Amino acid sequence: MNIKNVPRWSVDFGNVLVQNISREYRENITELCRDMKDENDTARLDEFLLECSSTVPNAILGLKTLVRMNGPENVWIVSRASGIERFVNRRLFKIHRFADLTGFTPEQIVFVDLFSEKAEVCRALGIAGHIDDRGEVHFHLRGVVPNLIWFSPSKTDMARWTEPLGESVVQVLGWNDLLLSF
């Protein structure tokens, strides 16, 4: 697979761009969101998110590289998130300054409710390469997206999905590994 020539990419958000927030903090986030007066009252939430979240190492450089190589109109975030998760993920995108630092535009973010729904979104967008940490996602994308990058999969996920996926995916350890392929 020569990923240098992939013209249109989609990237997952959680554990690919921003580390998933631990379960112990998720209740606090729900409470902070409940206490907000409106969607513009984000100061306390943003402060908390900055304290308890972090970008994946070299995620900024990785996304910036994809945008530089293909143009912002050819790079999408396609992520499973529902309800309040969508709002929180958009806040994480903003507070970690992805748009400012990479050239990626927030209008290129698409959320789905189920992992399987990523396949139809990728088909509709004409995606040729997808980066995701979940084997289940890649399973649904086989035959839809020709270049699948399994990003730093967990041991549990590898045990479940390595055999069904076979050679349809390329595993990378993280952005450092992937950036060497560009």
mmCIF file with all atom_site columns, C-alpha atoms in Angstrom:
data_model
loop_
_atom_site.group_PDB
_atom_site.id
_atom_site.type_symbol
_atom_site.label_atom_id
_atom_site.label_alt_id
_atom_site.label_comp_id
_atom_site.label_asym_id
_atom_site.label_entity_id
_atom_site.label_seq_id
_atom_site.pdbx_PDB_ins_code
_atom_site.Cartn_x
_atom_site.Cartn_y
_atom_site.Cartn_z
_atom_site.occupancy
_atom_site.B_iso_or_equiv
_atom_site.pdbx_formal_charge
_atom_site.auth_seq_id
_atom_site.auth_comp_id
_atom_site.auth_asym_id
_atom_site.auth_atom_id
_atom_site.pdbx_PDB_model_num
ATOM 1   C CA . MET A 1 1   ? 0.000   0.000   0.000  1.00 0.00 ? 1   MET A CA 1
ATOM 2   C CA . ASN A 1 2   ? 1.435   3.363   -1.022 1.00 0.00 ? 2   ASN A CA 1
ATOM 3   C CA . ILE A 1 3   ? -0.363  5.826   1.222  1.00 0.00 ? 3   ILE A CA 1
ATOM 4   C CA . LYS A 1 4   ? 1.523   8.809   -0.204 1.00 0.00 ? 4   LYS A CA 1
ATOM 5   C CA . ASN A 1 5   ? -0.887  8.735   -3.145 1.00 0.00 ? 5   ASN A CA 1
ATOM 6   C CA . VAL A 1 6   ? -4.141  8.419   -1.178 1.00 0.00 ? 6   VAL A CA 1
ATOM 7   C CA . PRO A 1 7   ? -6.132  11.502  -2.262 1.00 0.00 ? 7   PRO A CA 1
ATOM 8   C CA . ARG A 1 8   ? -8.886  11.644  0.389  1.00 0.00 ? 8   ARG A CA 1
ATOM 9   C CA . TRP A 1 9   ? -8.582  10.677  4.048  1.00 0.00 ? 9   TRP A CA 1
ATOM 10  C CA . SER A 1 10  ? -10.786 10.238  7.080  1.00 0.00 ? 10  SER A CA 1
ATOM 11  C CA . VAL A 1 11  ? -9.438  10.033  10.608 1.00 0.00 ? 11  VAL A CA 1
ATOM 12  C CA . ASP A 1 12  ? -11.069 8.856   13.818 1.00 0.00 ? 12  ASP A CA 1
ATOM 13  C CA . PHE A 1 13  ? -11.002 11.282  16.758 1.00 0.00 ? 13  PHE A CA 1
ATOM 14  C CA . GLY A 1 14  ? -10.741 9.297   20.021 1.00 0.00 ? 14  GLY A CA 1
ATOM 15  C CA . ASN A 1 15  ? -7.373  7.589   20.596 1.00 0.00 ? 15  ASN A CA 1
ATOM 16  C CA . VAL A 1 16  ? -6.145  8.752   17.179 1.00 0.00 ? 16  VAL A CA 1
ATOM 17  C CA . LEU A 1 17  ? -6.172  12.542  17.640 1.00 0.00 ? 17  LEU A CA 1
ATOM 18  C CA . VAL A 1 18  ? -7.140  12.973  21.309 1.00 0.00 ? 18  VAL A CA 1
ATOM 19  C CA . GLN A 1 19  ? -6.675  10.336  24.011 1.00 0.00 ? 19  GLN A CA 1
ATOM 20  C CA . ASN A 1 20  ? -10.015 9.068   25.265 1.00 0.00 ? 20  ASN A CA 1
ATOM 21  C CA . ILE A 1 21  ? -10.863 10.609  28.606 1.00 0.00 ? 21  ILE A CA 1
ATOM 22  C CA . SER A 1 22  ? -10.858 8.112   31.458 1.00 0.00 ? 22  SER A CA 1
ATOM 23  C CA . ARG A 1 23  ? -14.165 6.885   32.868 1.00 0.00 ? 23  ARG A CA 1
ATOM 24  C CA . GLU A 1 24  ? -13.488 8.482   36.239 1.00 0.00 ? 24  GLU A CA 1
ATOM 25  C CA . TYR A 1 25  ? -13.636 11.955  34.642 1.00 0.00 ? 25  TYR A CA 1
ATOM 26  C CA . ARG A 1 26  ? -16.645 11.382  32.390 1.00 0.00 ? 26  ARG A CA 1
ATOM 27  C CA . GLU A 1 27  ? -19.160 11.950  35.206 1.00 0.00 ? 27  GLU A CA 1
ATOM 28  C CA . ASN A 1 28  ? -17.545 15.324  35.910 1.00 0.00 ? 28  ASN A CA 1
ATOM 29  C CA . ILE A 1 29  ? -17.908 16.267  32.247 1.00 0.00 ? 29  ILE A CA 1
ATOM 30  C CA . THR A 1 30  ? -21.599 15.356  32.255 1.00 0.00 ? 30  THR A CA 1
ATOM 31  C CA . GLU A 1 31  ? -22.109 17.439  35.392 1.00 0.00 ? 31  GLU A CA 1
ATOM 32  C CA . LEU A 1 32  ? -20.228 20.429  33.958 1.00 0.00 ? 32  LEU A CA 1
ATOM 33  C CA . CYS A 1 33  ? -22.317 20.266  30.788 1.00 0.00 ? 33  CYS A CA 1
ATOM 34  C CA . ARG A 1 34  ? -25.525 20.116  32.842 1.00 0.00 ? 34  ARG A CA 1
ATOM 35  C CA . ASP A 1 35  ? -24.467 23.233  34.750 1.00 0.00 ? 35  ASP A CA 1
ATOM 36  C CA . MET A 1 36  ? -23.882 25.278  31.590 1.00 0.00 ? 36  MET A CA 1
ATOM 37  C CA . LYS A 1 37  ? -26.368 28.096  30.950 1.00 0.00 ? 37  LYS A CA 1
ATOM 38  C CA . ASP A 1 38  ? -26.085 27.639  27.167 1.00 0.00 ? 38  ASP A CA 1
ATOM 39  C CA . GLU A 1 39  ? -23.659 26.316  24.526 1.00 0.00 ? 39  GLU A CA 1
ATOM 40  C CA . ASN A 1 40  ? -21.483 29.432  24.872 1.00 0.00 ? 40  ASN A CA 1
ATOM 41  C CA . ASP A 1 41  ? -20.972 28.941  28.629 1.00 0.00 ? 41  ASP A CA 1
ATOM 42  C CA . THR A 1 42  ? -17.972 26.641  28.170 1.00 0.00 ? 42  THR A CA 1
ATOM 43  C CA . ALA A 1 43  ? -15.234 28.208  30.351 1.00 0.00 ? 43  ALA A CA 1
ATOM 44  C CA . ARG A 1 44  ? -15.434 25.677  33.222 1.00 0.00 ? 44  ARG A CA 1
ATOM 45  C CA . LEU A 1 45  ? -15.833 22.723  30.858 1.00 0.00 ? 45  LEU A CA 1
ATOM 46  C CA . ASP A 1 46  ? -12.932 23.875  28.685 1.00 0.00 ? 46  ASP A CA 1
ATOM 47  C CA . GLU A 1 47  ? -10.687 24.326  31.719 1.00 0.00 ? 47  GLU A CA 1
ATOM 48  C CA . PHE A 1 48  ? -11.552 20.826  32.941 1.00 0.00 ? 48  PHE A CA 1
ATOM 49  C CA . LEU A 1 49  ? -11.022 19.297  29.495 1.00 0.00 ? 49  LEU A CA 1
ATOM 50  C CA . LEU A 1 50  ? -7.603  20.928  29.209 1.00 0.00 ? 50  LEU A CA 1
ATOM 51  C CA . GLU A 1 51  ? -6.630  19.441  32.579 1.00 0.00 ? 51  GLU A CA 1
ATOM 52  C CA . CYS A 1 52  ? -7.838  15.891  31.892 1.00 0.00 ? 52  CYS A CA 1
ATOM 53  C CA . SER A 1 53  ? -7.226  15.408  28.180 1.00 0.00 ? 53  SER A CA 1
ATOM 54  C CA . SER A 1 54  ? -4.268  15.278  25.857 1.00 0.00 ? 54  SER A CA 1
ATOM 55  C CA . THR A 1 55  ? -3.585  14.906  22.198 1.00 0.00 ? 55  THR A CA 1
ATOM 56  C CA . VAL A 1 56  ? -2.131  11.646  20.928 1.00 0.00 ? 56  VAL A CA 1
ATOM 57  C CA . PRO A 1 57  ? 1.637   12.087  20.418 1.00 0.00 ? 57  PRO A CA 1
ATOM 58  C CA . ASN A 1 58  ? 2.282   13.792  17.065 1.00 0.00 ? 58  ASN A CA 1
ATOM 59  C CA . ALA A 1 59  ? -1.442  13.926  16.200 1.00 0.00 ? 59  ALA A CA 1
ATOM 60  C CA . ILE A 1 60  ? -1.155  17.623  15.362 1.00 0.00 ? 60  ILE A CA 1
ATOM 61  C CA . LEU A 1 61  ? 1.760   16.959  13.006 1.00 0.00 ? 61  LEU A CA 1
ATOM 62  C CA . GLY A 1 62  ? -0.018  13.952  11.488 1.00 0.00 ? 62  GLY A CA 1
ATOM 63  C CA . LEU A 1 63  ? -3.245  15.823  10.751 1.00 0.00 ? 63  LEU A CA 1
ATOM 64  C CA . LYS A 1 64  ? -1.290  18.832  9.497  1.00 0.00 ? 64  LYS A CA 1
ATOM 65  C CA . THR A 1 65  ? 0.653   16.563  7.135  1.00 0.00 ? 65  THR A CA 1
ATOM 66  C CA . LEU A 1 66  ? -2.557  15.039  5.726  1.00 0.00 ? 66  LEU A CA 1
ATOM 67  C CA . VAL A 1 67  ? -4.053  18.515  5.216  1.00 0.00 ? 67  VAL A CA 1
ATOM 68  C CA . ARG A 1 68  ? -0.860  19.826  3.595  1.00 0.00 ? 68  ARG A CA 1
ATOM 69  C CA . MET A 1 69  ? -0.585  16.816  1.258  1.00 0.00 ? 69  MET A CA 1
ATOM 70  C CA . ASN A 1 70  ? -4.242  16.655  0.212  1.00 0.00 ? 70  ASN A CA 1
ATOM 71  C CA . GLY A 1 71  ? -5.853  20.008  1.009  1.00 0.00 ? 71  GLY A CA 1
ATOM 72  C CA . PRO A 1 72  ? -8.342  20.659  3.809  1.00 0.00 ? 72  PRO A CA 1
ATOM 73  C CA . GLU A 1 73  ? -11.273 19.712  1.573  1.00 0.00 ? 73  GLU A CA 1
ATOM 74  C CA . ASN A 1 74  ? -9.892  16.159  1.299  1.00 0.00 ? 74  ASN A CA 1
ATOM 75  C CA . VAL A 1 75  ? -9.412  15.360  4.982  1.00 0.00 ? 75  VAL A CA 1
ATOM 76  C CA . TRP A 1 76  ? -12.330 14.470  7.260  1.00 0.00 ? 76  TRP A CA 1
ATOM 77  C CA . ILE A 1 77  ? -12.785 13.409  10.858 1.00 0.00 ? 77  ILE A CA 1
ATOM 78  C CA . VAL A 1 78  ? -15.314 10.556  10.911 1.00 0.00 ? 78  VAL A CA 1
ATOM 79  C CA . SER A 1 79  ? -15.960 9.525   14.494 1.00 0.00 ? 79  SER A CA 1
ATOM 80  C CA . ARG A 1 80  ? -18.483 7.586   16.539 1.00 0.00 ? 80  ARG A CA 1
ATOM 81  C CA . ALA A 1 81  ? -19.966 9.844   19.183 1.00 0.00 ? 81  ALA A CA 1
ATOM 82  C CA . SER A 1 82  ? -23.497 10.461  20.338 1.00 0.00 ? 82  SER A CA 1
ATOM 83  C CA . GLY A 1 83  ? -25.324 12.945  22.494 1.00 0.00 ? 83  GLY A CA 1
ATOM 84  C CA . ILE A 1 84  ? -23.104 15.021  24.745 1.00 0.00 ? 84  ILE A CA 1
ATOM 85  C CA . GLU A 1 85  ? -19.977 13.264  23.382 1.00 0.00 ? 85  GLU A CA 1
ATOM 86  C CA . ARG A 1 86  ? -20.364 15.202  20.138 1.00 0.00 ? 86  ARG A CA 1
ATOM 87  C CA . PHE A 1 87  ? -20.391 18.534  21.946 1.00 0.00 ? 87  PHE A CA 1
ATOM 88  C CA . VAL A 1 88  ? -17.433 17.526  24.138 1.00 0.00 ? 88  VAL A CA 1
ATOM 89  C CA . ASN A 1 89  ? -15.421 16.300  21.137 1.00 0.00 ? 89  ASN A CA 1
ATOM 90  C CA . ARG A 1 90  ? -16.004 19.603  19.341 1.00 0.00 ? 90  ARG A CA 1
ATOM 91  C CA . ARG A 1 91  ? -14.803 21.428  22.478 1.00 0.00 ? 91  ARG A CA 1
ATOM 92  C CA . LEU A 1 92  ? -11.708 19.175  22.586 1.00 0.00 ? 92  LEU A CA 1
ATOM 93  C CA . PHE A 1 93  ? -11.070 19.970  18.911 1.00 0.00 ? 93  PHE A CA 1
ATOM 94  C CA . LYS A 1 94  ? -11.250 23.680  19.737 1.00 0.00 ? 94  LYS A CA 1
ATOM 95  C CA . ILE A 1 95  ? -9.256  23.767  22.991 1.00 0.00 ? 95  ILE A CA 1
ATOM 96  C CA . HIS A 1 96  ? -6.449  21.669  21.521 1.00 0.00 ? 96  HIS A CA 1
ATOM 97  C CA . ARG A 1 97  ? -6.383  24.168  18.610 1.00 0.00 ? 97  ARG A CA 1
ATOM 98  C CA . PHE A 1 98  ? -6.557  21.600  15.804 1.00 0.00 ? 98  PHE A CA 1
ATOM 99  C CA . ALA A 1 99  ? -7.896  24.125  13.272 1.00 0.00 ? 99  ALA A CA 1
ATOM 100 C CA . ASP A 1 100 ? -5.239  26.737  14.111 1.00 0.00 ? 100 ASP A CA 1
ATOM 101 C CA . LEU A 1 101 ? -2.349  24.286  14.179 1.00 0.00 ? 101 LEU A CA 1
ATOM 102 C CA . THR A 1 102 ? -3.240  21.999  11.249 1.00 0.00 ? 102 THR A CA 1
ATOM 103 C CA . GLY A 1 103 ? -5.425  23.885  8.773  1.00 0.00 ? 103 GLY A CA 1
ATOM 104 C CA . PHE A 1 104 ? -8.191  21.310  9.249  1.00 0.00 ? 104 PHE A CA 1
ATOM 105 C CA . THR A 1 105 ? -11.649 22.893  9.177  1.00 0.00 ? 105 THR A CA 1
ATOM 106 C CA . PRO A 1 106 ? -14.302 21.963  11.758 1.00 0.00 ? 106 PRO A CA 1
ATOM 107 C CA . GLU A 1 107 ? -16.915 21.687  8.988  1.00 0.00 ? 107 GLU A CA 1
ATOM 108 C CA . GLN A 1 108 ? -15.129 18.499  7.942  1.00 0.00 ? 108 GLN A CA 1
ATOM 109 C CA . ILE A 1 109 ? -16.181 16.652  11.145 1.00 0.00 ? 109 ILE A CA 1
ATOM 110 C CA . VAL A 1 110 ? -18.864 13.971  10.826 1.00 0.00 ? 110 VAL A CA 1
ATOM 111 C CA . PHE A 1 111 ? -20.215 12.057  13.809 1.00 0.00 ? 111 PHE A CA 1
ATOM 112 C CA . VAL A 1 112 ? -22.065 8.753   13.605 1.00 0.00 ? 112 VAL A CA 1
ATOM 113 C CA . ASP A 1 113 ? -23.951 6.816   16.267 1.00 0.00 ? 113 ASP A CA 1
ATOM 114 C CA . LEU A 1 114 ? -22.612 3.354   15.374 1.00 0.00 ? 114 LEU A CA 1
ATOM 115 C CA . PHE A 1 115 ? -19.187 2.168   14.182 1.00 0.00 ? 115 PHE A CA 1
ATOM 116 C CA . SER A 1 116 ? -20.843 0.458   11.213 1.00 0.00 ? 116 SER A CA 1
ATOM 117 C CA . GLU A 1 117 ? -22.228 3.814   9.993  1.00 0.00 ? 117 GLU A CA 1
ATOM 118 C CA . LYS A 1 118 ? -18.700 5.010   9.179  1.00 0.00 ? 118 LYS A CA 1
ATOM 119 C CA . ALA A 1 119 ? -18.809 2.845   6.042  1.00 0.00 ? 119 ALA A CA 1
ATOM 120 C CA . GLU A 1 120 ? -21.719 4.741   4.469  1.00 0.00 ? 120 GLU A CA 1
ATOM 121 C CA . VAL A 1 121 ? -20.205 8.117   5.393  1.00 0.00 ? 121 VAL A CA 1
ATOM 122 C CA . CYS A 1 122 ? -16.850 7.127   3.873  1.00 0.00 ? 122 CYS A CA 1
ATOM 123 C CA . ARG A 1 123 ? -18.579 5.841   0.726  1.00 0.00 ? 123 ARG A CA 1
ATOM 124 C CA . ALA A 1 124 ? -20.551 9.085   0.353  1.00 0.00 ? 124 ALA A CA 1
ATOM 125 C CA . LEU A 1 125 ? -17.421 11.220  0.866  1.00 0.00 ? 125 LEU A CA 1
ATOM 126 C CA . GLY A 1 126 ? -15.287 9.162   -1.511 1.00 0.00 ? 126 GLY A CA 1
ATOM 127 C CA . ILE A 1 127 ? -12.743 8.364   1.199  1.00 0.00 ? 127 ILE A CA 1
ATOM 128 C CA . ALA A 1 128 ? -9.714  6.397   -0.028 1.00 0.00 ? 128 ALA A CA 1
ATOM 129 C CA . GLY A 1 129 ? -7.852  6.037   3.292  1.00 0.00 ? 129 GLY A CA 1
ATOM 130 C CA . HIS A 1 130 ? -9.074  5.787   6.895  1.00 0.00 ? 130 HIS A CA 1
ATOM 131 C CA . ILE A 1 131 ? -7.112  5.865   10.161 1.00 0.00 ? 131 ILE A CA 1
ATOM 132 C CA . ASP A 1 132 ? -8.810  4.264   13.182 1.00 0.00 ? 132 ASP A CA 1
ATOM 133 C CA . ASP A 1 133 ? -7.851  2.438   16.379 1.00 0.00 ? 133 ASP A CA 1
ATOM 134 C CA . ARG A 1 134 ? -10.839 0.041   16.209 1.00 0.00 ? 134 ARG A CA 1
ATOM 135 C CA . GLY A 1 135 ? -10.754 -3.253  14.371 1.00 0.00 ? 135 GLY A CA 1
ATOM 136 C CA . GLU A 1 136 ? -14.545 -3.307  14.215 1.00 0.00 ? 136 GLU A CA 1
ATOM 137 C CA . VAL A 1 137 ? -14.509 -0.087  12.190 1.00 0.00 ? 137 VAL A CA 1
ATOM 138 C CA . HIS A 1 138 ? -12.007 -1.512  9.718  1.00 0.00 ? 138 HIS A CA 1
ATOM 139 C CA . PHE A 1 139 ? -14.118 -4.660  9.429  1.00 0.00 ? 139 PHE A CA 1
ATOM 140 C CA . HIS A 1 140 ? -17.065 -2.521  8.268  1.00 0.00 ? 140 HIS A CA 1
ATOM 141 C CA . LEU A 1 141 ? -14.852 -0.458  5.937  1.00 0.00 ? 141 LEU A CA 1
ATOM 142 C CA . ARG A 1 142 ? -13.427 -3.423  4.006  1.00 0.00 ? 142 ARG A CA 1
ATOM 143 C CA . GLY A 1 143 ? -14.467 -3.118  0.371  1.00 0.00 ? 143 GLY A CA 1
ATOM 144 C CA . VAL A 1 144 ? -15.459 0.538   0.914  1.00 0.00 ? 144 VAL A CA 1
ATOM 145 C CA . VAL A 1 145 ? -12.135 2.213   1.747  1.00 0.00 ? 145 VAL A CA 1
ATOM 146 C CA . PRO A 1 146 ? -9.112  0.679   0.008  1.00 0.00 ? 146 PRO A CA 1
ATOM 147 C CA . ASN A 1 147 ? -6.418  1.953   2.420  1.00 0.00 ? 147 ASN A CA 1
ATOM 148 C CA . LEU A 1 148 ? -7.106  1.074   6.061  1.00 0.00 ? 148 LEU A CA 1
ATOM 149 C CA . ILE A 1 149 ? -4.678  2.093   8.807  1.00 0.00 ? 149 ILE A CA 1
ATOM 150 C CA . TRP A 1 150 ? -5.178  0.302   12.143 1.00 0.00 ? 150 TRP A CA 1
ATOM 151 C CA . PHE A 1 151 ? -3.785  2.877   14.533 1.00 0.00 ? 151 PHE A CA 1
ATOM 152 C CA . SER A 1 152 ? -2.204  1.602   17.735 1.00 0.00 ? 152 SER A CA 1
ATOM 153 C CA . PRO A 1 153 ? -4.767  -1.164  18.349 1.00 0.00 ? 153 PRO A CA 1
ATOM 154 C CA . SER A 1 154 ? -5.280  -2.460  21.885 1.00 0.00 ? 154 SER A CA 1
ATOM 155 C CA . LYS A 1 155 ? -4.304  -6.043  22.698 1.00 0.00 ? 155 LYS A CA 1
ATOM 156 C CA . THR A 1 156 ? -7.974  -6.924  23.215 1.00 0.00 ? 156 THR A CA 1
ATOM 157 C CA . ASP A 1 157 ? -8.922  -5.457  19.852 1.00 0.00 ? 157 ASP A CA 1
ATOM 158 C CA . MET A 1 158 ? -6.051  -7.239  18.121 1.00 0.00 ? 158 MET A CA 1
ATOM 159 C CA . ALA A 1 159 ? -7.090  -10.574 19.645 1.00 0.00 ? 159 ALA A CA 1
ATOM 160 C CA . ARG A 1 160 ? -10.661 -10.098 18.393 1.00 0.00 ? 160 ARG A CA 1
ATOM 161 C CA . TRP A 1 161 ? -10.066 -8.559  14.943 1.00 0.00 ? 161 TRP A CA 1
ATOM 162 C CA . THR A 1 162 ? -6.650  -9.610  13.573 1.00 0.00 ? 162 THR A CA 1
ATOM 163 C CA . GLU A 1 163 ? -7.909  -12.825 11.972 1.00 0.00 ? 163 GLU A CA 1
ATOM 164 C CA . PRO A 1 164 ? -11.156 -11.408 10.484 1.00 0.00 ? 164 PRO A CA 1
ATOM 165 C CA . LEU A 1 165 ? -9.273  -8.418  9.049  1.00 0.00 ? 165 LEU A CA 1
ATOM 166 C CA . GLY A 1 166 ? -6.398  -10.430 7.632  1.00 0.00 ? 166 GLY A CA 1
ATOM 167 C CA . GLU A 1 167 ? -4.252  -8.352  5.327  1.00 0.00 ? 167 GLU A CA 1
ATOM 168 C CA . SER A 1 168 ? -6.915  -5.725  4.629  1.00 0.00 ? 168 SER A CA 1
ATOM 169 C CA . VAL A 1 169 ? -5.322  -3.332  7.148  1.00 0.00 ? 169 VAL A CA 1
ATOM 170 C CA . VAL A 1 170 ? -1.885  -1.934  7.855  1.00 0.00 ? 170 VAL A CA 1
ATOM 171 C CA . GLN A 1 171 ? -1.053  -1.678  11.556 1.00 0.00 ? 171 GLN A CA 1
ATOM 172 C CA . VAL A 1 172 ? 0.910   1.291   12.845 1.00 0.00 ? 172 VAL A CA 1
ATOM 173 C CA . LEU A 1 173 ? 2.132   1.931   16.371 1.00 0.00 ? 173 LEU A CA 1
ATOM 174 C CA . GLY A 1 174 ? 1.247   5.626   16.292 1.00 0.00 ? 174 GLY A CA 1
ATOM 175 C CA . TRP A 1 175 ? 1.742   8.844   14.350 1.00 0.00 ? 175 TRP A CA 1
ATOM 176 C CA . ASN A 1 176 ? 5.539   8.538   14.396 1.00 0.00 ? 176 ASN A CA 1
ATOM 177 C CA . ASP A 1 177 ? 5.231   5.210   12.590 1.00 0.00 ? 177 ASP A CA 1
ATOM 178 C CA . LEU A 1 178 ? 2.633   6.523   10.152 1.00 0.00 ? 178 LEU A CA 1
ATOM 179 C CA . LEU A 1 179 ? 4.491   9.747   9.368  1.00 0.00 ? 179 LEU A CA 1
ATOM 180 C CA . LEU A 1 180 ? 7.436   7.692   8.092  1.00 0.00 ? 180 LEU A CA 1
ATOM 181 C CA . SER A 1 181 ? 5.111   6.375   5.341  1.00 0.00 ? 181 SER A CA 1
ATOM 182 C CA . PHE A 1 182 ? 4.245   9.845   4.063  1.00 0.00 ? 182 PHE A CA 1
#
